[in-house]
Amino acid sequence: MQLFRGLGNLPHNLQGCTLTIGNFDGVHLGHQAILRHLRQKADELNLPMAVMLFEPQPREYFLGEKAPARLMRLRDKLHYLKQAGVNIVIVAKFDRTFAGMPAEQFIEDWLVRTLNVKFLSIGDDFKFGAKRQGNFAMLQQAGEKFGFTVEDNRSFCLDELRISSTAIREALANDDLTLAEKLLGRPYRILGRVIHGNQLGRTIGFPTANIRLHRQVNPVKGVYAVRVFIIEPSSIIHPSGAVEQADVQNASRFVRLKSGAFFNGVANIGTRPTINGVNQLLEAHLFDFQGDIYGQWLEVELCHKIRNEMKFASFDDLKDQIAKDVETAKNIFKTDRTF
């Protein structure tokens, strides 16, 4: 899969493509249906299949910390888009220049001259360009003028509930992991690389694998029973489009951890108020595991919400509660056959 960061980095010799545009936050069942149809069209036309994303997402640009919680980072999106068979991902930088670009310019300069789009799949409520003056009707007219087909990628429903990133955020906010899984088509998971923390967990008997979340607003927080999967570094698509040197250096150590293996565990997602933390962090304690996994890529699946994050009066109180959380999580995995 080819990745292009910024419209200015696109090649100018594309022989055509099929394209869809959107945030694809969550790459949920509705997105997956759109991608399957786009893959079919690409195969029929013998063209590459392309997806255009925005970073930051438009509402993050305009609303900042008041924007809706993001379901997944760009890295996660690239991981799932690759699995869906996408050939080209274009990450357009959403800034003042892009937001102020006239809709007609976006169509003629980028969709027509640069990408040479032959088939465009887009929502009929899609708005783009300066003052959001571009719309589905304008794209249809442009398609007739420049020779590309525009198709409405209609909404998809599950039991009369429209499948959307908003519905998934609401399910997660309500701790309804079952509904979120149904809408996503898979359990809700967080992908990340283990970083060095303050090693507090190790000092109180519960060492953790720490993953920095890098989100303005996080869709989940609290303590969860989790399943943690070991991910092969070569399967990770980096937002830079390049392999990070740390992955190359550590590849031999990762192999010994058996890519695809998993461990049950318990994880806290939040700011760690007991130690007056500020940044969002995922801390996972893996059961029946010992070893050095700094730098390892993990995919953390949320299986069951145990409790909300809270501030404790002392580290001893925190230690006692973690021991209870571990016991609760182990009982969940022991008694719930779905896990």
Short mmCIF file of C-alpha atoms in Angstrom, two decimals:
data_model
loop_
_atom_site.label_atom_id
_atom_site.label_comp_id
_atom_site.label_asym_id
_atom_site.label_seq_id
_atom_site.Cartn_x
_atom_site.Cartn_y
_atom_site.Cartn_z
CA MET A 1 0.00 0.00 0.00
CA GLN A 2 1.37 3.42 -0.98
CA LEU A 3 1.05 6.33 1.44
CA PHE A 4 1.24 10.00 0.43
CA ARG A 5 1.37 12.66 3.15
CA GLY A 6 0.08 15.92 1.71
CA LEU A 7 -1.50 16.61 -1.66
CA GLY A 8 1.72 18.20 -2.89
CA ASN A 9 3.52 14.86 -2.62
CA LEU A 10 1.17 13.07 -5.01
CA PRO A 11 2.69 11.77 -8.26
CA HIS A 12 1.57 13.47 -11.45
CA ASN A 13 1.57 10.38 -13.65
CA LEU A 14 -1.37 8.40 -12.28
CA GLN A 15 -3.26 6.64 -15.06
CA GLY A 16 -6.45 6.87 -13.04
CA CYS A 17 -7.94 5.52 -9.82
CA THR A 18 -11.14 4.80 -7.97
CA LEU A 19 -11.46 7.04 -4.94
CA THR A 20 -13.42 7.59 -1.75
CA ILE A 21 -12.97 10.54 0.63
CA GLY A 22 -13.67 10.75 4.34
CA ASN A 23 -12.35 10.44 7.89
CA PHE A 24 -12.86 6.65 8.09
CA ASP A 25 -12.66 6.93 11.87
CA GLY A 26 -13.01 3.39 13.21
CA VAL A 27 -13.06 1.75 9.75
CA HIS A 28 -16.40 0.31 10.90
CA LEU A 29 -18.89 -1.98 9.13
CA GLY A 30 -20.25 0.87 7.03
CA HIS A 31 -16.75 1.88 5.94
CA GLN A 32 -15.92 -1.75 5.21
CA ALA A 33 -18.95 -2.05 2.90
CA ILE A 34 -17.86 1.10 1.03
CA LEU A 35 -14.33 -0.26 0.66
CA ARG A 36 -15.53 -3.64 -0.61
CA HIS A 37 -17.63 -1.90 -3.29
CA LEU A 38 -14.75 0.39 -4.22
CA ARG A 39 -12.44 -2.64 -4.46
CA GLN A 40 -14.92 -4.26 -6.84
CA LYS A 41 -15.06 -1.13 -9.03
CA ALA A 42 -11.27 -0.85 -9.04
CA ASP A 43 -10.96 -4.45 -10.21
CA GLU A 44 -13.59 -3.93 -12.92
CA LEU A 45 -11.77 -0.84 -14.23
CA ASN A 46 -8.31 -2.31 -13.65
CA LEU A 47 -7.34 0.73 -11.60
CA PRO A 48 -5.77 1.25 -8.17
CA MET A 49 -8.12 1.81 -5.24
CA ALA A 50 -7.45 5.06 -3.34
CA VAL A 51 -8.69 6.58 -0.08
CA MET A 52 -8.27 10.24 0.87
CA LEU A 53 -8.15 11.05 4.59
CA PHE A 54 -7.73 14.29 6.52
CA GLU A 55 -5.23 15.04 9.31
CA PRO A 56 -6.25 16.51 11.59
CA GLN A 57 -9.86 15.52 11.08
CA PRO A 58 -11.86 18.63 10.10
CA ARG A 59 -13.78 18.88 13.37
CA GLU A 60 -10.51 18.55 15.30
CA TYR A 61 -9.14 21.48 13.32
CA PHE A 62 -12.17 23.68 13.95
CA LEU A 63 -13.11 22.55 17.49
CA GLY A 64 -9.83 21.46 19.08
CA GLU A 65 -10.41 19.76 22.44
CA LYS A 66 -14.17 20.20 21.99
CA ALA A 67 -14.09 17.88 18.97
CA PRO A 68 -15.65 14.40 19.26
CA ALA A 69 -13.37 11.69 20.61
CA ARG A 70 -11.34 10.01 17.90
CA LEU A 71 -11.90 6.24 17.68
CA MET A 72 -8.46 5.56 16.24
CA ARG A 73 -5.21 7.24 15.35
CA LEU A 74 -3.98 7.52 11.77
CA ARG A 75 -1.67 4.55 12.30
CA ASP A 76 -4.66 2.35 13.23
CA LYS A 77 -6.59 3.52 10.17
CA LEU A 78 -3.69 2.64 7.88
CA HIS A 79 -3.49 -0.81 9.48
CA TYR A 80 -7.14 -1.59 8.72
CA LEU A 81 -7.20 0.11 5.30
CA LYS A 82 -4.31 -2.09 4.24
CA GLN A 83 -6.29 -5.14 5.37
CA ALA A 84 -9.22 -3.92 3.23
CA GLY A 85 -7.08 -4.03 0.09
CA VAL A 86 -6.55 -0.29 -0.40
CA ASN A 87 -3.71 0.46 -2.83
CA ILE A 88 -3.19 4.20 -2.18
CA VAL A 89 -3.86 6.31 0.91
CA ILE A 90 -3.67 10.09 0.55
CA VAL A 91 -3.45 12.02 3.82
CA ALA A 92 -4.44 15.61 3.11
CA LYS A 93 -3.25 18.11 5.72
CA PHE A 94 -6.36 19.93 6.91
CA ASP A 95 -5.20 23.46 7.66
CA ARG A 96 -6.20 27.03 6.84
CA THR A 97 -5.00 26.72 3.25
CA PHE A 98 -6.90 23.50 2.60
CA ALA A 99 -10.05 24.71 4.38
CA GLY A 100 -10.02 27.89 2.27
CA MET A 101 -9.49 26.14 -1.09
CA PRO A 102 -12.40 26.80 -3.49
CA ALA A 103 -14.39 23.64 -4.20
CA GLU A 104 -13.88 24.03 -7.95
CA GLN A 105 -10.11 24.19 -7.48
CA PHE A 106 -10.09 21.03 -5.38
CA ILE A 107 -12.00 19.18 -8.09
CA GLU A 108 -9.99 20.39 -11.08
CA ASP A 109 -6.48 20.51 -9.57
CA TRP A 110 -6.56 17.39 -7.43
CA LEU A 111 -9.38 15.04 -8.42
CA VAL A 112 -9.03 15.57 -12.17
CA ARG A 113 -5.48 16.72 -13.07
CA THR A 114 -3.50 14.97 -10.33
CA LEU A 115 -5.46 11.86 -9.35
CA ASN A 116 -7.22 11.38 -12.68
CA VAL A 117 -10.23 9.94 -10.83
CA LYS A 118 -12.46 7.63 -12.88
CA PHE A 119 -14.88 6.53 -10.15
CA LEU A 120 -15.70 8.50 -6.98
CA SER A 121 -17.67 7.04 -4.06
CA ILE A 122 -18.90 9.75 -1.70
CA GLY A 123 -21.71 10.44 0.76
CA ASP A 124 -24.58 12.54 -0.57
CA ASP A 125 -24.15 14.85 2.46
CA PHE A 126 -20.43 15.42 1.80
CA LYS A 127 -19.44 19.10 1.92
CA PHE A 128 -16.01 20.45 0.94
CA GLY A 129 -14.14 23.54 -0.12
CA ALA A 130 -14.20 27.10 1.18
CA LYS A 131 -17.34 27.80 3.20
CA ARG A 132 -18.37 24.18 2.51
CA GLN A 133 -19.77 25.23 -0.87
CA GLY A 134 -18.82 21.97 -2.60
CA ASN A 135 -21.43 19.20 -2.44
CA PHE A 136 -22.57 15.98 -4.06
CA ALA A 137 -24.43 17.77 -6.87
CA MET A 138 -21.31 19.77 -7.77
CA LEU A 139 -19.29 16.55 -7.96
CA GLN A 140 -21.90 14.95 -10.21
CA GLN A 141 -21.75 17.94 -12.56
CA ALA A 142 -17.94 17.80 -12.55
CA GLY A 143 -18.10 14.08 -13.29
CA GLU A 144 -20.20 14.73 -16.38
CA LYS A 145 -17.80 17.47 -17.49
CA PHE A 146 -14.51 15.65 -16.84
CA GLY A 147 -15.55 12.07 -17.45
CA PHE A 148 -15.71 10.35 -14.07
CA THR A 149 -18.56 8.55 -12.33
CA VAL A 150 -19.87 9.72 -8.96
CA GLU A 151 -21.78 7.30 -6.76
CA ASP A 152 -23.50 7.85 -3.42
CA ASN A 153 -22.10 5.51 -0.76
CA ARG A 154 -25.34 5.23 1.20
CA SER A 155 -25.59 4.75 4.95
CA PHE A 156 -25.68 1.24 6.40
CA CYS A 157 -27.79 0.17 9.35
CA LEU A 158 -27.69 -2.51 12.02
CA ASP A 159 -31.12 -3.29 13.47
CA GLU A 160 -32.33 0.14 12.27
CA LEU A 161 -29.38 1.90 13.95
CA ARG A 162 -27.27 3.83 11.44
CA ILE A 163 -23.70 2.55 11.55
CA SER A 164 -21.52 5.58 12.20
CA SER A 165 -18.50 6.72 14.16
CA THR A 166 -20.88 8.78 16.32
CA ALA A 167 -22.94 5.71 17.25
CA ILE A 168 -19.75 3.83 18.18
CA ARG A 169 -18.53 6.73 20.34
CA GLU A 170 -21.86 6.74 22.15
CA ALA A 171 -21.70 2.98 22.71
CA LEU A 172 -18.19 3.29 24.16
CA ALA A 173 -19.21 6.25 26.32
CA ASN A 174 -22.03 4.08 27.70
CA ASP A 175 -19.60 1.19 28.30
CA ASP A 176 -21.54 -0.91 25.79
CA LEU A 177 -18.61 -2.79 24.30
CA THR A 178 -20.96 -5.37 22.78
CA LEU A 179 -22.78 -2.78 20.66
CA ALA A 180 -19.49 -1.12 19.70
CA GLU A 181 -18.20 -4.50 18.52
CA LYS A 182 -21.32 -5.10 16.41
CA LEU A 183 -21.00 -1.69 14.73
CA LEU A 184 -17.26 -2.03 14.17
CA GLY A 185 -17.44 -5.62 12.96
CA ARG A 186 -14.69 -6.49 15.46
CA PRO A 187 -13.92 -5.80 19.13
CA TYR A 188 -12.74 -2.29 19.97
CA ARG A 189 -8.94 -2.33 20.02
CA ILE A 190 -6.12 0.14 20.56
CA LEU A 191 -2.86 -0.28 18.64
CA GLY A 192 0.39 1.11 19.98
CA ARG A 193 4.03 0.60 20.85
CA VAL A 194 5.22 0.00 24.39
CA ILE A 195 7.11 2.96 25.86
CA HIS A 196 9.10 3.45 29.03
CA GLY A 197 6.95 4.70 31.91
CA ASN A 198 7.73 5.70 35.47
CA GLN A 199 7.89 1.98 36.45
CA LEU A 200 5.52 2.59 39.37
CA GLY A 201 3.60 -0.60 38.56
CA ARG A 202 6.76 -2.66 38.90
CA THR A 203 7.46 -1.24 42.36
CA ILE A 204 4.02 -2.26 43.64
CA GLY A 205 4.07 -5.71 42.09
CA PHE A 206 2.07 -5.07 38.90
CA PRO A 207 4.44 -4.22 35.99
CA THR A 208 2.66 -2.68 33.04
CA ALA A 209 3.16 -2.25 29.31
CA ASN A 210 2.53 1.45 28.66
CA ILE A 211 1.15 2.89 25.41
CA ARG A 212 0.89 6.64 24.82
CA LEU A 213 -2.48 7.49 23.25
CA HIS A 214 -1.70 10.79 21.45
CA ARG A 215 -5.34 11.90 21.27
CA GLN A 216 -7.00 15.23 21.94
CA VAL A 217 -10.04 13.43 23.33
CA ASN A 218 -10.10 9.72 24.18
CA PRO A 219 -13.32 7.69 23.61
CA VAL A 220 -12.71 5.30 26.52
CA LYS A 221 -11.36 5.63 30.05
CA GLY A 222 -11.29 3.46 33.12
CA VAL A 223 -10.16 -0.03 34.03
CA TYR A 224 -10.82 -2.93 31.65
CA ALA A 225 -10.26 -6.65 31.36
CA VAL A 226 -8.22 -6.83 28.15
CA ARG A 227 -6.74 -9.24 25.66
CA VAL A 228 -3.34 -8.12 24.40
CA PHE A 229 -2.06 -9.33 21.02
CA ILE A 230 1.58 -9.30 19.92
CA ILE A 231 1.88 -7.57 16.53
CA GLU A 232 4.58 -8.23 13.95
CA PRO A 233 6.38 -4.88 13.31
CA SER A 234 6.44 -5.43 9.54
CA SER A 235 2.62 -5.29 9.49
CA ILE A 236 2.59 -1.74 10.88
CA ILE A 237 2.10 1.09 8.38
CA HIS A 238 3.87 4.16 9.69
CA PRO A 239 2.21 7.56 9.17
CA SER A 240 5.55 8.82 7.83
CA GLY A 241 5.47 6.13 5.17
CA ALA A 242 8.83 4.79 6.36
CA VAL A 243 9.95 2.03 8.69
CA GLU A 244 11.20 3.46 11.98
CA GLN A 245 14.77 2.53 12.83
CA ALA A 246 13.75 1.27 16.28
CA ASP A 247 11.64 -1.44 14.63
CA VAL A 248 14.57 -2.58 12.49
CA GLN A 249 16.92 -2.72 15.46
CA ASN A 250 14.48 -4.63 17.63
CA ALA A 251 13.08 -7.00 14.99
CA SER A 252 15.07 -10.03 16.16
CA ARG A 253 13.86 -9.60 19.72
CA PHE A 254 10.24 -9.25 18.58
CA VAL A 255 10.36 -12.55 16.67
CA ARG A 256 10.95 -14.45 19.90
CA LEU A 257 7.66 -13.09 21.24
CA LYS A 258 5.73 -15.04 18.57
CA SER A 259 3.67 -12.63 16.51
CA GLY A 260 -0.02 -13.38 16.93
CA ALA A 261 0.33 -14.61 20.50
CA PHE A 262 -1.93 -12.99 23.09
CA PHE A 263 -2.18 -12.55 26.83
CA ASN A 264 -5.14 -11.77 29.05
CA GLY A 265 -4.69 -8.83 31.36
CA VAL A 266 -6.10 -5.75 33.03
CA ALA A 267 -5.57 -2.19 31.78
CA ASN A 268 -6.10 1.34 33.01
CA ILE A 269 -6.83 3.99 30.40
CA GLY A 270 -6.63 7.59 31.58
CA THR A 271 -4.40 10.18 33.18
CA ARG A 272 -3.46 8.31 36.43
CA PRO A 273 -4.87 10.88 38.89
CA THR A 274 -3.25 9.21 41.92
CA ILE A 275 0.16 10.44 40.70
CA ASN A 276 -1.32 13.68 39.27
CA GLY A 277 -0.80 12.52 35.70
CA VAL A 278 -1.72 14.75 32.76
CA ASN A 279 -1.20 12.80 29.52
CA GLN A 280 -3.52 10.04 28.34
CA LEU A 281 -1.91 6.63 28.79
CA LEU A 282 -2.88 2.98 28.46
CA GLU A 283 -1.22 0.81 31.13
CA ALA A 284 -1.72 -2.95 30.66
CA HIS A 285 -0.70 -5.60 33.18
CA LEU A 286 -0.35 -8.92 31.34
CA PHE A 287 -1.14 -12.12 33.22
CA ASP A 288 1.41 -14.96 33.19
CA PHE A 289 3.99 -12.90 31.32
CA GLN A 290 7.53 -11.89 32.19
CA GLY A 291 9.96 -10.21 29.88
CA ASP A 292 11.13 -7.00 28.23
CA ILE A 293 8.65 -5.72 25.64
CA TYR A 294 9.76 -2.09 25.37
CA GLY A 295 9.33 -1.05 21.76
CA GLN A 296 7.03 -3.98 20.95
CA TRP A 297 3.82 -3.32 19.01
CA LEU A 298 0.66 -4.45 20.81
CA GLU A 299 -3.04 -4.47 19.97
CA VAL A 300 -5.13 -4.15 23.13
CA GLU A 301 -8.69 -5.47 22.91
CA LEU A 302 -11.18 -4.14 25.46
CA CYS A 303 -13.21 -7.11 26.72
CA HIS A 304 -15.09 -5.83 29.78
CA LYS A 305 -15.29 -2.54 31.72
CA ILE A 306 -14.44 -3.14 35.40
CA ARG A 307 -14.66 0.34 36.90
CA ASN A 308 -14.00 4.03 36.29
CA GLU A 309 -10.59 5.55 36.88
CA MET A 310 -10.26 7.11 40.35
CA LYS A 311 -7.78 8.91 42.57
CA PHE A 312 -6.58 7.02 45.65
CA ALA A 313 -5.39 8.50 48.92
CA SER A 314 -2.20 6.43 48.95
CA PHE A 315 -0.14 4.02 46.86
CA ASP A 316 -1.12 1.24 49.26
CA ASP A 317 -4.79 1.88 48.46
CA LEU A 318 -3.94 1.87 44.76
CA LYS A 319 -2.05 -1.41 45.11
CA ASP A 320 -4.97 -3.03 46.95
CA GLN A 321 -7.43 -1.91 44.27
CA ILE A 322 -5.22 -3.15 41.42
CA ALA A 323 -5.06 -6.57 43.13
CA LYS A 324 -8.88 -6.60 43.22
CA ASP A 325 -9.04 -5.52 39.56
CA VAL A 326 -6.67 -8.34 38.57
CA GLU A 327 -8.82 -10.88 40.42
CA THR A 328 -11.98 -9.48 38.81
CA ALA A 329 -10.46 -9.67 35.33
CA LYS A 330 -9.24 -13.23 35.86
CA ASN A 331 -12.71 -14.28 36.98
CA ILE A 332 -14.22 -12.63 33.88
CA PHE A 333 -11.96 -14.62 31.57
CA LYS A 334 -12.58 -17.79 33.58
CA THR A 335 -16.39 -17.60 33.64
CA ASP A 336 -17.32 -15.77 30.39
CA ARG A 337 -17.16 -18.26 27.53
CA THR A 338 -17.18 -15.49 24.91
CA PHE A 339 -13.59 -14.69 25.91
#
